[in-house]
PDB file of C-alpha atoms in Angstrom:
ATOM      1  CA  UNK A   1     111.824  99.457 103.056  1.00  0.00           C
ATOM      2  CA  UNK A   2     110.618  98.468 106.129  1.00  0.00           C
ATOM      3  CA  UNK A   3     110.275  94.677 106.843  1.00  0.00           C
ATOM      4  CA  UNK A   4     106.649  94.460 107.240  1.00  0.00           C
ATOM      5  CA  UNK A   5     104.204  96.570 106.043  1.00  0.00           C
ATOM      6  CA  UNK A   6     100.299  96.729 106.808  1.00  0.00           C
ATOM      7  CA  UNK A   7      97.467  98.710 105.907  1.00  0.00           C
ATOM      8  CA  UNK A   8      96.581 100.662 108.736  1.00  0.00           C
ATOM      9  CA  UNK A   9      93.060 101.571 107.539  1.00  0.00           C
ATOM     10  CA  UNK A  10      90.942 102.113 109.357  1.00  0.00           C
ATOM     11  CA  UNK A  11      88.385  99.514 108.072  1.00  0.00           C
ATOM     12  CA  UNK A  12      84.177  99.754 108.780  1.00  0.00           C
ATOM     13  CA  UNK A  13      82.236  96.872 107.646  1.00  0.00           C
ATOM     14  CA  UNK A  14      78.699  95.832 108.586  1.00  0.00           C
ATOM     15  CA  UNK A  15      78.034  92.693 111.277  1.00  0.00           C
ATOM     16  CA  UNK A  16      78.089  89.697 109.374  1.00  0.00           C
ATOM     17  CA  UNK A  17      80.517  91.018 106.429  1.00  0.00           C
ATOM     18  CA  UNK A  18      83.672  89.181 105.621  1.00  0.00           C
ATOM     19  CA  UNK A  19      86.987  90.984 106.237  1.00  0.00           C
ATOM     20  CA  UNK A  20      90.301  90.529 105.082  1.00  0.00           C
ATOM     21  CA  UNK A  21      93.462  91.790 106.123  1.00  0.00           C
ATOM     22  CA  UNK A  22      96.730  91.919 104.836  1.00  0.00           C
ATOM     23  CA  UNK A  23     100.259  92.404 104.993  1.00  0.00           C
ATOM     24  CA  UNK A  24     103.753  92.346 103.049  1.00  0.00           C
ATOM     25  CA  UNK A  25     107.167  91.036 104.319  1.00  0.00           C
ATOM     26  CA  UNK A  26     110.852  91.863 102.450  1.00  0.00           C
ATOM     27  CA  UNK A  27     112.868  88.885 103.833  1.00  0.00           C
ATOM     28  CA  UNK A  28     111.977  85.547 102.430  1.00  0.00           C
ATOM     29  CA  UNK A  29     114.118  84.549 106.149  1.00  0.00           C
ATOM     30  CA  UNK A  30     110.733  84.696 107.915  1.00  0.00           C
ATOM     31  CA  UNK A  31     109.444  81.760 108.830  1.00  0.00           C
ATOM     32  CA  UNK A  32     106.945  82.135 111.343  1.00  0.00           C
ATOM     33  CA  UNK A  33     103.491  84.512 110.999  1.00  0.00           C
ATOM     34  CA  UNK A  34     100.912  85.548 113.625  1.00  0.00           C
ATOM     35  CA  UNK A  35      98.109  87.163 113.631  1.00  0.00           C
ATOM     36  CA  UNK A  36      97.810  89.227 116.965  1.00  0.00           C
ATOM     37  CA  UNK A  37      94.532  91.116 118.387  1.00  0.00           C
ATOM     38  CA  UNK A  38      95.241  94.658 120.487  1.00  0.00           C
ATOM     39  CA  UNK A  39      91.610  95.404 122.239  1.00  0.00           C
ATOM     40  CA  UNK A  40      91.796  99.150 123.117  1.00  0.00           C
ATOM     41  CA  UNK A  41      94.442  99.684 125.773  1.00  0.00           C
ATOM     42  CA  UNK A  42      95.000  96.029 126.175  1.00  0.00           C
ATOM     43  CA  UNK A  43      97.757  94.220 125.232  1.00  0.00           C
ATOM     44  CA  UNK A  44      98.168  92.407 122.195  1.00  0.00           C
ATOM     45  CA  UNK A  45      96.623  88.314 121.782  1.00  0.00           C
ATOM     46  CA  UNK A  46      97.417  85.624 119.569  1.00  0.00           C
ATOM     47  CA  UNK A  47      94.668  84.650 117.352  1.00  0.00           C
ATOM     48  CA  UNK A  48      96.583  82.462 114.859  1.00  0.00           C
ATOM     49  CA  UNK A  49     100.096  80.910 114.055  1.00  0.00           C
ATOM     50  CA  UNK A  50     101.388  79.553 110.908  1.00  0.00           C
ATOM     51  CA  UNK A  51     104.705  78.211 109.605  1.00  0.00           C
ATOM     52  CA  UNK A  52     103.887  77.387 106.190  1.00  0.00           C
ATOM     53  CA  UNK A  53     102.171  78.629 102.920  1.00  0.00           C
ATOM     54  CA  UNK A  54      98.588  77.710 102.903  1.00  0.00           C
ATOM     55  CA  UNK A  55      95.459  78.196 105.147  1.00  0.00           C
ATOM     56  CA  UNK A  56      95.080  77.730 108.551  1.00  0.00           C
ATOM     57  CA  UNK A  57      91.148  77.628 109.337  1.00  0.00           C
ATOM     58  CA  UNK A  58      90.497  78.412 113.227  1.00  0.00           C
ATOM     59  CA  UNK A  59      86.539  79.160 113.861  1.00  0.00           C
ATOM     60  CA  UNK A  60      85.556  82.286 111.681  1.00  0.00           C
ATOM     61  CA  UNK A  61      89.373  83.232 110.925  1.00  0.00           C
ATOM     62  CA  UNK A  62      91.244  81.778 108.382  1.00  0.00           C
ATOM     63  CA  UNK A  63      95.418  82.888 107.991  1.00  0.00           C
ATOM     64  CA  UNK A  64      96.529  82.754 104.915  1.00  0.00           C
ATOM     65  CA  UNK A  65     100.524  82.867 103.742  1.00  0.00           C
ATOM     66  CA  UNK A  66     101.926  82.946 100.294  1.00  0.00           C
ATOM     67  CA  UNK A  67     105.432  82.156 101.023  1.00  0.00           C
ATOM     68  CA  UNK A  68     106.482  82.856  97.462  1.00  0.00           C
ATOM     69  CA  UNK A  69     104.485  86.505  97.021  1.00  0.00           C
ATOM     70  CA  UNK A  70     105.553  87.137 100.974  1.00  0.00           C
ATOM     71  CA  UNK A  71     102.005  87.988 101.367  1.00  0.00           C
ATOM     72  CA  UNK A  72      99.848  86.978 104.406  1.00  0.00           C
ATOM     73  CA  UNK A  73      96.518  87.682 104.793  1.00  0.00           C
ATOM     74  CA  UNK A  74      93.918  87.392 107.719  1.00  0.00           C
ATOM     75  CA  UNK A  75      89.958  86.758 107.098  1.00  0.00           C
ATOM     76  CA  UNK A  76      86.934  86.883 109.385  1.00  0.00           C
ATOM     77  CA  UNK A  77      83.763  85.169 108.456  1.00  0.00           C
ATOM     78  CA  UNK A  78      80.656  86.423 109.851  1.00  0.00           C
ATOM     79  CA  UNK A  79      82.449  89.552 111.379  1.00  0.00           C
ATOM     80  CA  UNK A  80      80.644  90.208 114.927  1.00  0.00           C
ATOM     81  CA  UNK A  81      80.733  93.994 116.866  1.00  0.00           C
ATOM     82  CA  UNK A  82      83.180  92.057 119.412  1.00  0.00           C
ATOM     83  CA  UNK A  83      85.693  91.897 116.011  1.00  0.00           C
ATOM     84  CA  UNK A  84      85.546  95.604 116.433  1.00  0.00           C
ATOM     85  CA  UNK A  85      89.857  95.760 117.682  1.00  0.00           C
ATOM     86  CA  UNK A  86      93.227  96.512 115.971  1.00  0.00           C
ATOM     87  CA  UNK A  87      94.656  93.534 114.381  1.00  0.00           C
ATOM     88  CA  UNK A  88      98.158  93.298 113.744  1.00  0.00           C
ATOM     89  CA  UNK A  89     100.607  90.608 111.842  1.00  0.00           C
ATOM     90  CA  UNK A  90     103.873  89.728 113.284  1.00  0.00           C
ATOM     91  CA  UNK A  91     106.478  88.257 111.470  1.00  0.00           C
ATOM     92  CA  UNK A  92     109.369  85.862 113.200  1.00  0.00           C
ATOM     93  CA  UNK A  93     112.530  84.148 112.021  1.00  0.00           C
ATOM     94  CA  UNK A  94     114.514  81.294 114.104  1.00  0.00           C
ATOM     95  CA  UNK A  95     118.136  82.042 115.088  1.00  0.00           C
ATOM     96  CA  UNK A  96     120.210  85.269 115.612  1.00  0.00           C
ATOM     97  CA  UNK A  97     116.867  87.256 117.292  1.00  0.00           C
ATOM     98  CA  UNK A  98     113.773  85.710 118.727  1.00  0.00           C
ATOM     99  CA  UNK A  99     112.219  88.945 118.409  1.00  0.00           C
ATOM    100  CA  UNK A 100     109.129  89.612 116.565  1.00  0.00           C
ATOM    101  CA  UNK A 101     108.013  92.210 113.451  1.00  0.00           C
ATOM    102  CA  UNK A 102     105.048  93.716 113.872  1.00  0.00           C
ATOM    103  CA  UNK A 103     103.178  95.615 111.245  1.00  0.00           C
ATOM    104  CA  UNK A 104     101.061  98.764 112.119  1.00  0.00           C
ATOM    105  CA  UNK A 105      97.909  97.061 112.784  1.00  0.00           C
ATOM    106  CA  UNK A 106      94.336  97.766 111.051  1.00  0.00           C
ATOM    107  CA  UNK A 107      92.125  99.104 112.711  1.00  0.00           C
ATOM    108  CA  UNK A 108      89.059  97.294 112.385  1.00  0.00           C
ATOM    109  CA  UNK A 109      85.267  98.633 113.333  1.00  0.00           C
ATOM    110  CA  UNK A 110      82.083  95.951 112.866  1.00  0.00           C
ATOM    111  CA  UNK A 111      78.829  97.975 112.874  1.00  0.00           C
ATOM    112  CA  UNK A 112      75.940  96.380 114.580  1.00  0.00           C
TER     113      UNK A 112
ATOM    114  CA  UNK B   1      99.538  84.920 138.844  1.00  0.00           C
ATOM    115  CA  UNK B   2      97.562  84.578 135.920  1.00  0.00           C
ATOM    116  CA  UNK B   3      98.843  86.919 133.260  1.00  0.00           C
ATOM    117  CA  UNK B   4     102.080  89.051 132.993  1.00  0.00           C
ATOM    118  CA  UNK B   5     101.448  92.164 134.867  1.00  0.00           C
ATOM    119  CA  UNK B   6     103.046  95.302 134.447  1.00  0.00           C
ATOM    120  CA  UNK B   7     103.536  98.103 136.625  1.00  0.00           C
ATOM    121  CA  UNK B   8     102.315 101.170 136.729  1.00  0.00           C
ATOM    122  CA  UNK B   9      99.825 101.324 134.184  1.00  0.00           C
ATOM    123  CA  UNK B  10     100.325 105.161 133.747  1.00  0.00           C
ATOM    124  CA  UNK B  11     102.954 107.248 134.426  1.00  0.00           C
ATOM    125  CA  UNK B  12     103.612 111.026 133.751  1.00  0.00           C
ATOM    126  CA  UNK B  13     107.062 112.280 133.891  1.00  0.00           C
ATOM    127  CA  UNK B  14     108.157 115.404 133.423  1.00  0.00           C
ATOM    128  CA  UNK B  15     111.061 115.510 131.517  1.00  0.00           C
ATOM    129  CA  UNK B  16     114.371 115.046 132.790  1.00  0.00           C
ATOM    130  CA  UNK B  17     113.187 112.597 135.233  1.00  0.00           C
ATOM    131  CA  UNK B  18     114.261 108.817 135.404  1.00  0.00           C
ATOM    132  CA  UNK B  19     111.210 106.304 135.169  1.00  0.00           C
ATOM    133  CA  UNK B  20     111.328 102.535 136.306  1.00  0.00           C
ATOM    134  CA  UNK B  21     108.808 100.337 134.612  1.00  0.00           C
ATOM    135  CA  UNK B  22     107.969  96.503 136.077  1.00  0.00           C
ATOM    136  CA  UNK B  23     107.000  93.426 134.303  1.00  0.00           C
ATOM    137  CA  UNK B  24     106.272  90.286 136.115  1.00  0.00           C
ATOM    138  CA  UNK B  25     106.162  87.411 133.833  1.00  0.00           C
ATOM    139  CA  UNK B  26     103.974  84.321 133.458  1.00  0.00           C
ATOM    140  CA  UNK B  27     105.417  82.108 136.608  1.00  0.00           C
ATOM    141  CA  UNK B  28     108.023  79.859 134.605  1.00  0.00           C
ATOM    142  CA  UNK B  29     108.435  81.527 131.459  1.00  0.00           C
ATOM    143  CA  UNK B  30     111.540  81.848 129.946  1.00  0.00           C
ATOM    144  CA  UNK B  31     111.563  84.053 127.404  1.00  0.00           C
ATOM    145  CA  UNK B  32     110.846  88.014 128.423  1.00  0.00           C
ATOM    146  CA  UNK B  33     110.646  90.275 125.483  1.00  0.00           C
ATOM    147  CA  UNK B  34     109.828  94.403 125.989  1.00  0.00           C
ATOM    148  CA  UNK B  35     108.100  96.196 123.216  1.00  0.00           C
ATOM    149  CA  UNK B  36     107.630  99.892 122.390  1.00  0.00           C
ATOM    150  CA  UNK B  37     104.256 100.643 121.302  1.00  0.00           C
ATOM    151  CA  UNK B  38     103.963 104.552 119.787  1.00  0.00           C
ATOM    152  CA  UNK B  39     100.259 105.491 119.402  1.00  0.00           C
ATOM    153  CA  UNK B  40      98.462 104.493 115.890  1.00  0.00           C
ATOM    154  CA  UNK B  41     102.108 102.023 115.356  1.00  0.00           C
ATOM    155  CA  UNK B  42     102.604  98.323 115.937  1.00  0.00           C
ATOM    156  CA  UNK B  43     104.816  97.478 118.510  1.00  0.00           C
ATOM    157  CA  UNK B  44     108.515  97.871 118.108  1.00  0.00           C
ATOM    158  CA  UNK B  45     111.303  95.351 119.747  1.00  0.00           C
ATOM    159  CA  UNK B  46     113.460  96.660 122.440  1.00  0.00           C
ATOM    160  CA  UNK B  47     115.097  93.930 124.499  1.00  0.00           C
ATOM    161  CA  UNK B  48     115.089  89.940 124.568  1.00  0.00           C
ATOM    162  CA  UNK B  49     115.879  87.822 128.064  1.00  0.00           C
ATOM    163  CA  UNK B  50     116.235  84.098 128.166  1.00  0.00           C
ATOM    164  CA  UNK B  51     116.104  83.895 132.394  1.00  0.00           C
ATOM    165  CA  UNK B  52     118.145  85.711 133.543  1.00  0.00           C
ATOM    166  CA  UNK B  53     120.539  86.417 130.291  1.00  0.00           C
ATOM    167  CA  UNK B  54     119.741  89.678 128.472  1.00  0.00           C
ATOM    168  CA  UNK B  55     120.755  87.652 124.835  1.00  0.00           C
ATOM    169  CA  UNK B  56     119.585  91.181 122.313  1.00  0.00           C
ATOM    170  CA  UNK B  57     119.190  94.151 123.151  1.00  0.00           C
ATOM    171  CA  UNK B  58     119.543  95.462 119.773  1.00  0.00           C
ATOM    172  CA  UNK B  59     116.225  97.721 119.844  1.00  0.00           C
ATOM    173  CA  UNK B  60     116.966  99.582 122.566  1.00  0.00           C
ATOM    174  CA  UNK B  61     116.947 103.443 121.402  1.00  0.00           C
ATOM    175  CA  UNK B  62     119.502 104.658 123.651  1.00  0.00           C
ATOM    176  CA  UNK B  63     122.499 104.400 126.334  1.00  0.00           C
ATOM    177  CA  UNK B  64     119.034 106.150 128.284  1.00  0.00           C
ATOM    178  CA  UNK B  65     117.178 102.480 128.037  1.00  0.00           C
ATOM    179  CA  UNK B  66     118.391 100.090 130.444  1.00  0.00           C
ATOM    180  CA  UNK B  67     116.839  96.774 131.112  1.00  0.00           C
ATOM    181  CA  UNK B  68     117.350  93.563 133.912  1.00  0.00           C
ATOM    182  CA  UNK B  69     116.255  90.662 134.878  1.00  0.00           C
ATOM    183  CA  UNK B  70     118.508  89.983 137.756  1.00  0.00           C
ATOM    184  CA  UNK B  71     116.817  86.532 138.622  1.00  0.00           C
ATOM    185  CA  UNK B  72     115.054  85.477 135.566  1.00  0.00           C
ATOM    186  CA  UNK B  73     111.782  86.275 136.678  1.00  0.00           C
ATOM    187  CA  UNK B  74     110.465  89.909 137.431  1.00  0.00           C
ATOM    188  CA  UNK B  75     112.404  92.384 135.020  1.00  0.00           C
ATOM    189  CA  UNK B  76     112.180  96.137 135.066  1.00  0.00           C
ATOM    190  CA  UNK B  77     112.692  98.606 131.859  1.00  0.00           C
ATOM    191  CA  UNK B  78     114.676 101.617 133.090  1.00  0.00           C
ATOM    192  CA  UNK B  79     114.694 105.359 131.154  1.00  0.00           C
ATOM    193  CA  UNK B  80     116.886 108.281 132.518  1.00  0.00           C
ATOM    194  CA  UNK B  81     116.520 111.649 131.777  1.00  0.00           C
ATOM    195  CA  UNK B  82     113.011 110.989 130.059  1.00  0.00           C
ATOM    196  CA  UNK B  83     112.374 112.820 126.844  1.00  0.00           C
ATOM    197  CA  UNK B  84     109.199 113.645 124.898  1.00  0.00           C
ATOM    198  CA  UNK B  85     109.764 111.123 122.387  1.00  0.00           C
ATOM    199  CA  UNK B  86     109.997 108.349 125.208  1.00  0.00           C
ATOM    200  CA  UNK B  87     105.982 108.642 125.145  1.00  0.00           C
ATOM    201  CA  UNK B  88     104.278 105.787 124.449  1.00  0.00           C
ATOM    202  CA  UNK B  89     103.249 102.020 125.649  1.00  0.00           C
ATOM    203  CA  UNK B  90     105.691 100.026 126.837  1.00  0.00           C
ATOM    204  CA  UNK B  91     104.451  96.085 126.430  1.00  0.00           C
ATOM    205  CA  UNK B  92     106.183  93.410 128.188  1.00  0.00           C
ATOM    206  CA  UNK B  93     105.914  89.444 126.649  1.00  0.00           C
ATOM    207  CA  UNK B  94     106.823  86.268 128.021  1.00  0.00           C
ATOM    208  CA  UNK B  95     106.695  83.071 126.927  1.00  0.00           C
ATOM    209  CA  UNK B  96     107.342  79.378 128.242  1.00  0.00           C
ATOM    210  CA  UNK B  97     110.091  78.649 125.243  1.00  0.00           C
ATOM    211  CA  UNK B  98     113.603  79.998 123.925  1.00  0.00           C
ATOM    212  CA  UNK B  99     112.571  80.484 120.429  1.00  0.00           C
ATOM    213  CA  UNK B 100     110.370  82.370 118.163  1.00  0.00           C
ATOM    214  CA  UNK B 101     108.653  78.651 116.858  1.00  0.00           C
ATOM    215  CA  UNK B 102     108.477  77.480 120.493  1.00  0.00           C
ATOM    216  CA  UNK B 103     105.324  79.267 122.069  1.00  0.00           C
ATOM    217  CA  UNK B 104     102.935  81.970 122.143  1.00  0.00           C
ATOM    218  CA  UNK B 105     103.956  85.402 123.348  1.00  0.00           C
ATOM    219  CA  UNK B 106     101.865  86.481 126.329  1.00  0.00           C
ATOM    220  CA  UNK B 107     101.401  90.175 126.731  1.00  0.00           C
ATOM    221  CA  UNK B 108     100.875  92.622 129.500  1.00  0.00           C
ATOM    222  CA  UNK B 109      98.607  95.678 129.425  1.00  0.00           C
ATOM    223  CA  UNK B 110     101.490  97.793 129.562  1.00  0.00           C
ATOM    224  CA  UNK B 111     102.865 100.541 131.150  1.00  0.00           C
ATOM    225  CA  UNK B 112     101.876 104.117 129.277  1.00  0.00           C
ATOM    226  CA  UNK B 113     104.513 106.728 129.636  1.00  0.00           C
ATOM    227  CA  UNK B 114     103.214 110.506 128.921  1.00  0.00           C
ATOM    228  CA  UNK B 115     106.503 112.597 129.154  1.00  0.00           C
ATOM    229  CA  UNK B 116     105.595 116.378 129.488  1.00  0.00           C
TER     230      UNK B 116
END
């Protein structure tokens, strides 16, 4: 089993249409979850952080993590064309490796 | 300069050949991390530097991956005898902390080895 897993998709929604994405961790060590964006042959950026179960509201995108489920999910409000990237979670845990798990990434189009 | 910037963008090898692939970190950052990047995958952990210290390099695939970062800035990602399943992006990361809860991990473009 690997140690995070993500839907790649792809996923097409309408401009304005709400999106969630989603992934699953095996190790209840994690502690730490990102949400990163990967623009075609760009580099991964950080869109949000979170150490704890909950939501994290930033703008349009709200992280979500369900500590107990190992579930974390990513929504965008009012998806816009410029939403139109790969999104990928990463997963993190202090000590022994600072190294990070990414899943997949979904690809995500948003149709004018 | 203003982002981590990695060197050469594209590369071809044919295979065989050795390949030498830069990263020059955010000025003061600490942490330098290189990723593997396979197309339509997430990227995959290679190799972890605190300065100048190469503290895991658990990810690496092979004795053909080498990686340094003599003076704990500039660090270059080394592959001999290149083989076709070496293809891919190669992302480098740095960051200003030593820990995974300590800062946000600031990517390159990276470099995209094609090995014929």
């Amino acid at each position: 089993q690997k140690e995070v897993e993500q839907d790649p998709g792809p996923l097409s929604v309408p401009e304005g249409a709400i999106v969630s994405l989603n992934c699953t961790y095996s190790n209840s060590a994690f502690q730490y979850f990102m949400w990163y964006r990967q623009y075609s042959r760009k580099g991964p950026e950080l869109l949000m952080y979170t150490y704890s179960s909950g939501n994290k509201e930033d703008g349009r995108f709200t992280a979500q993590v369900d500590k107990s489920s190992k579930y974390i999910s990513l929504f965008i409000r009012d998806s816009q064309p410029s939403d139109s990237a790969t999104y990928l979670c990463a997963i993190g845990r202090q000590g022994g490796s600072e190294k990070l798990v990414f899943g997949k990434g979904t690809k995500l189009t948003v149709n004018p | 300069g203003a982002g981590v910037s990695q060197s050469p963008r594209y590369k071809v090898a044919k295979r065989g050949q050795d390949v030498a692939l830069r990263c020059d970190p955010i000025s003061g950052h600490v942490s330098l991390f290189w990723y593997q990047q396979a197309l339509g995958q997430g990227p995959e952990f290679l190799t972890y530097f605190q300065n100048e210290a190469q503290l895991d390099k658990s990810g690496l695939p092979s004795d053909r991956f080498f990686a340094e970062r003599p003076e704990g800035s500039v660090s270059t990602l080394k592959i001999q005898r290149t083989q076709q399943e070496d293809s891919a992006v190669y992302l480098c990361a740095s960051s200003w902390g030593t820990g995974v809860n300590t800062g946000e991990l600031f990517f390159g473009e990276g470099s995209r080895l094609t090995v014929l």
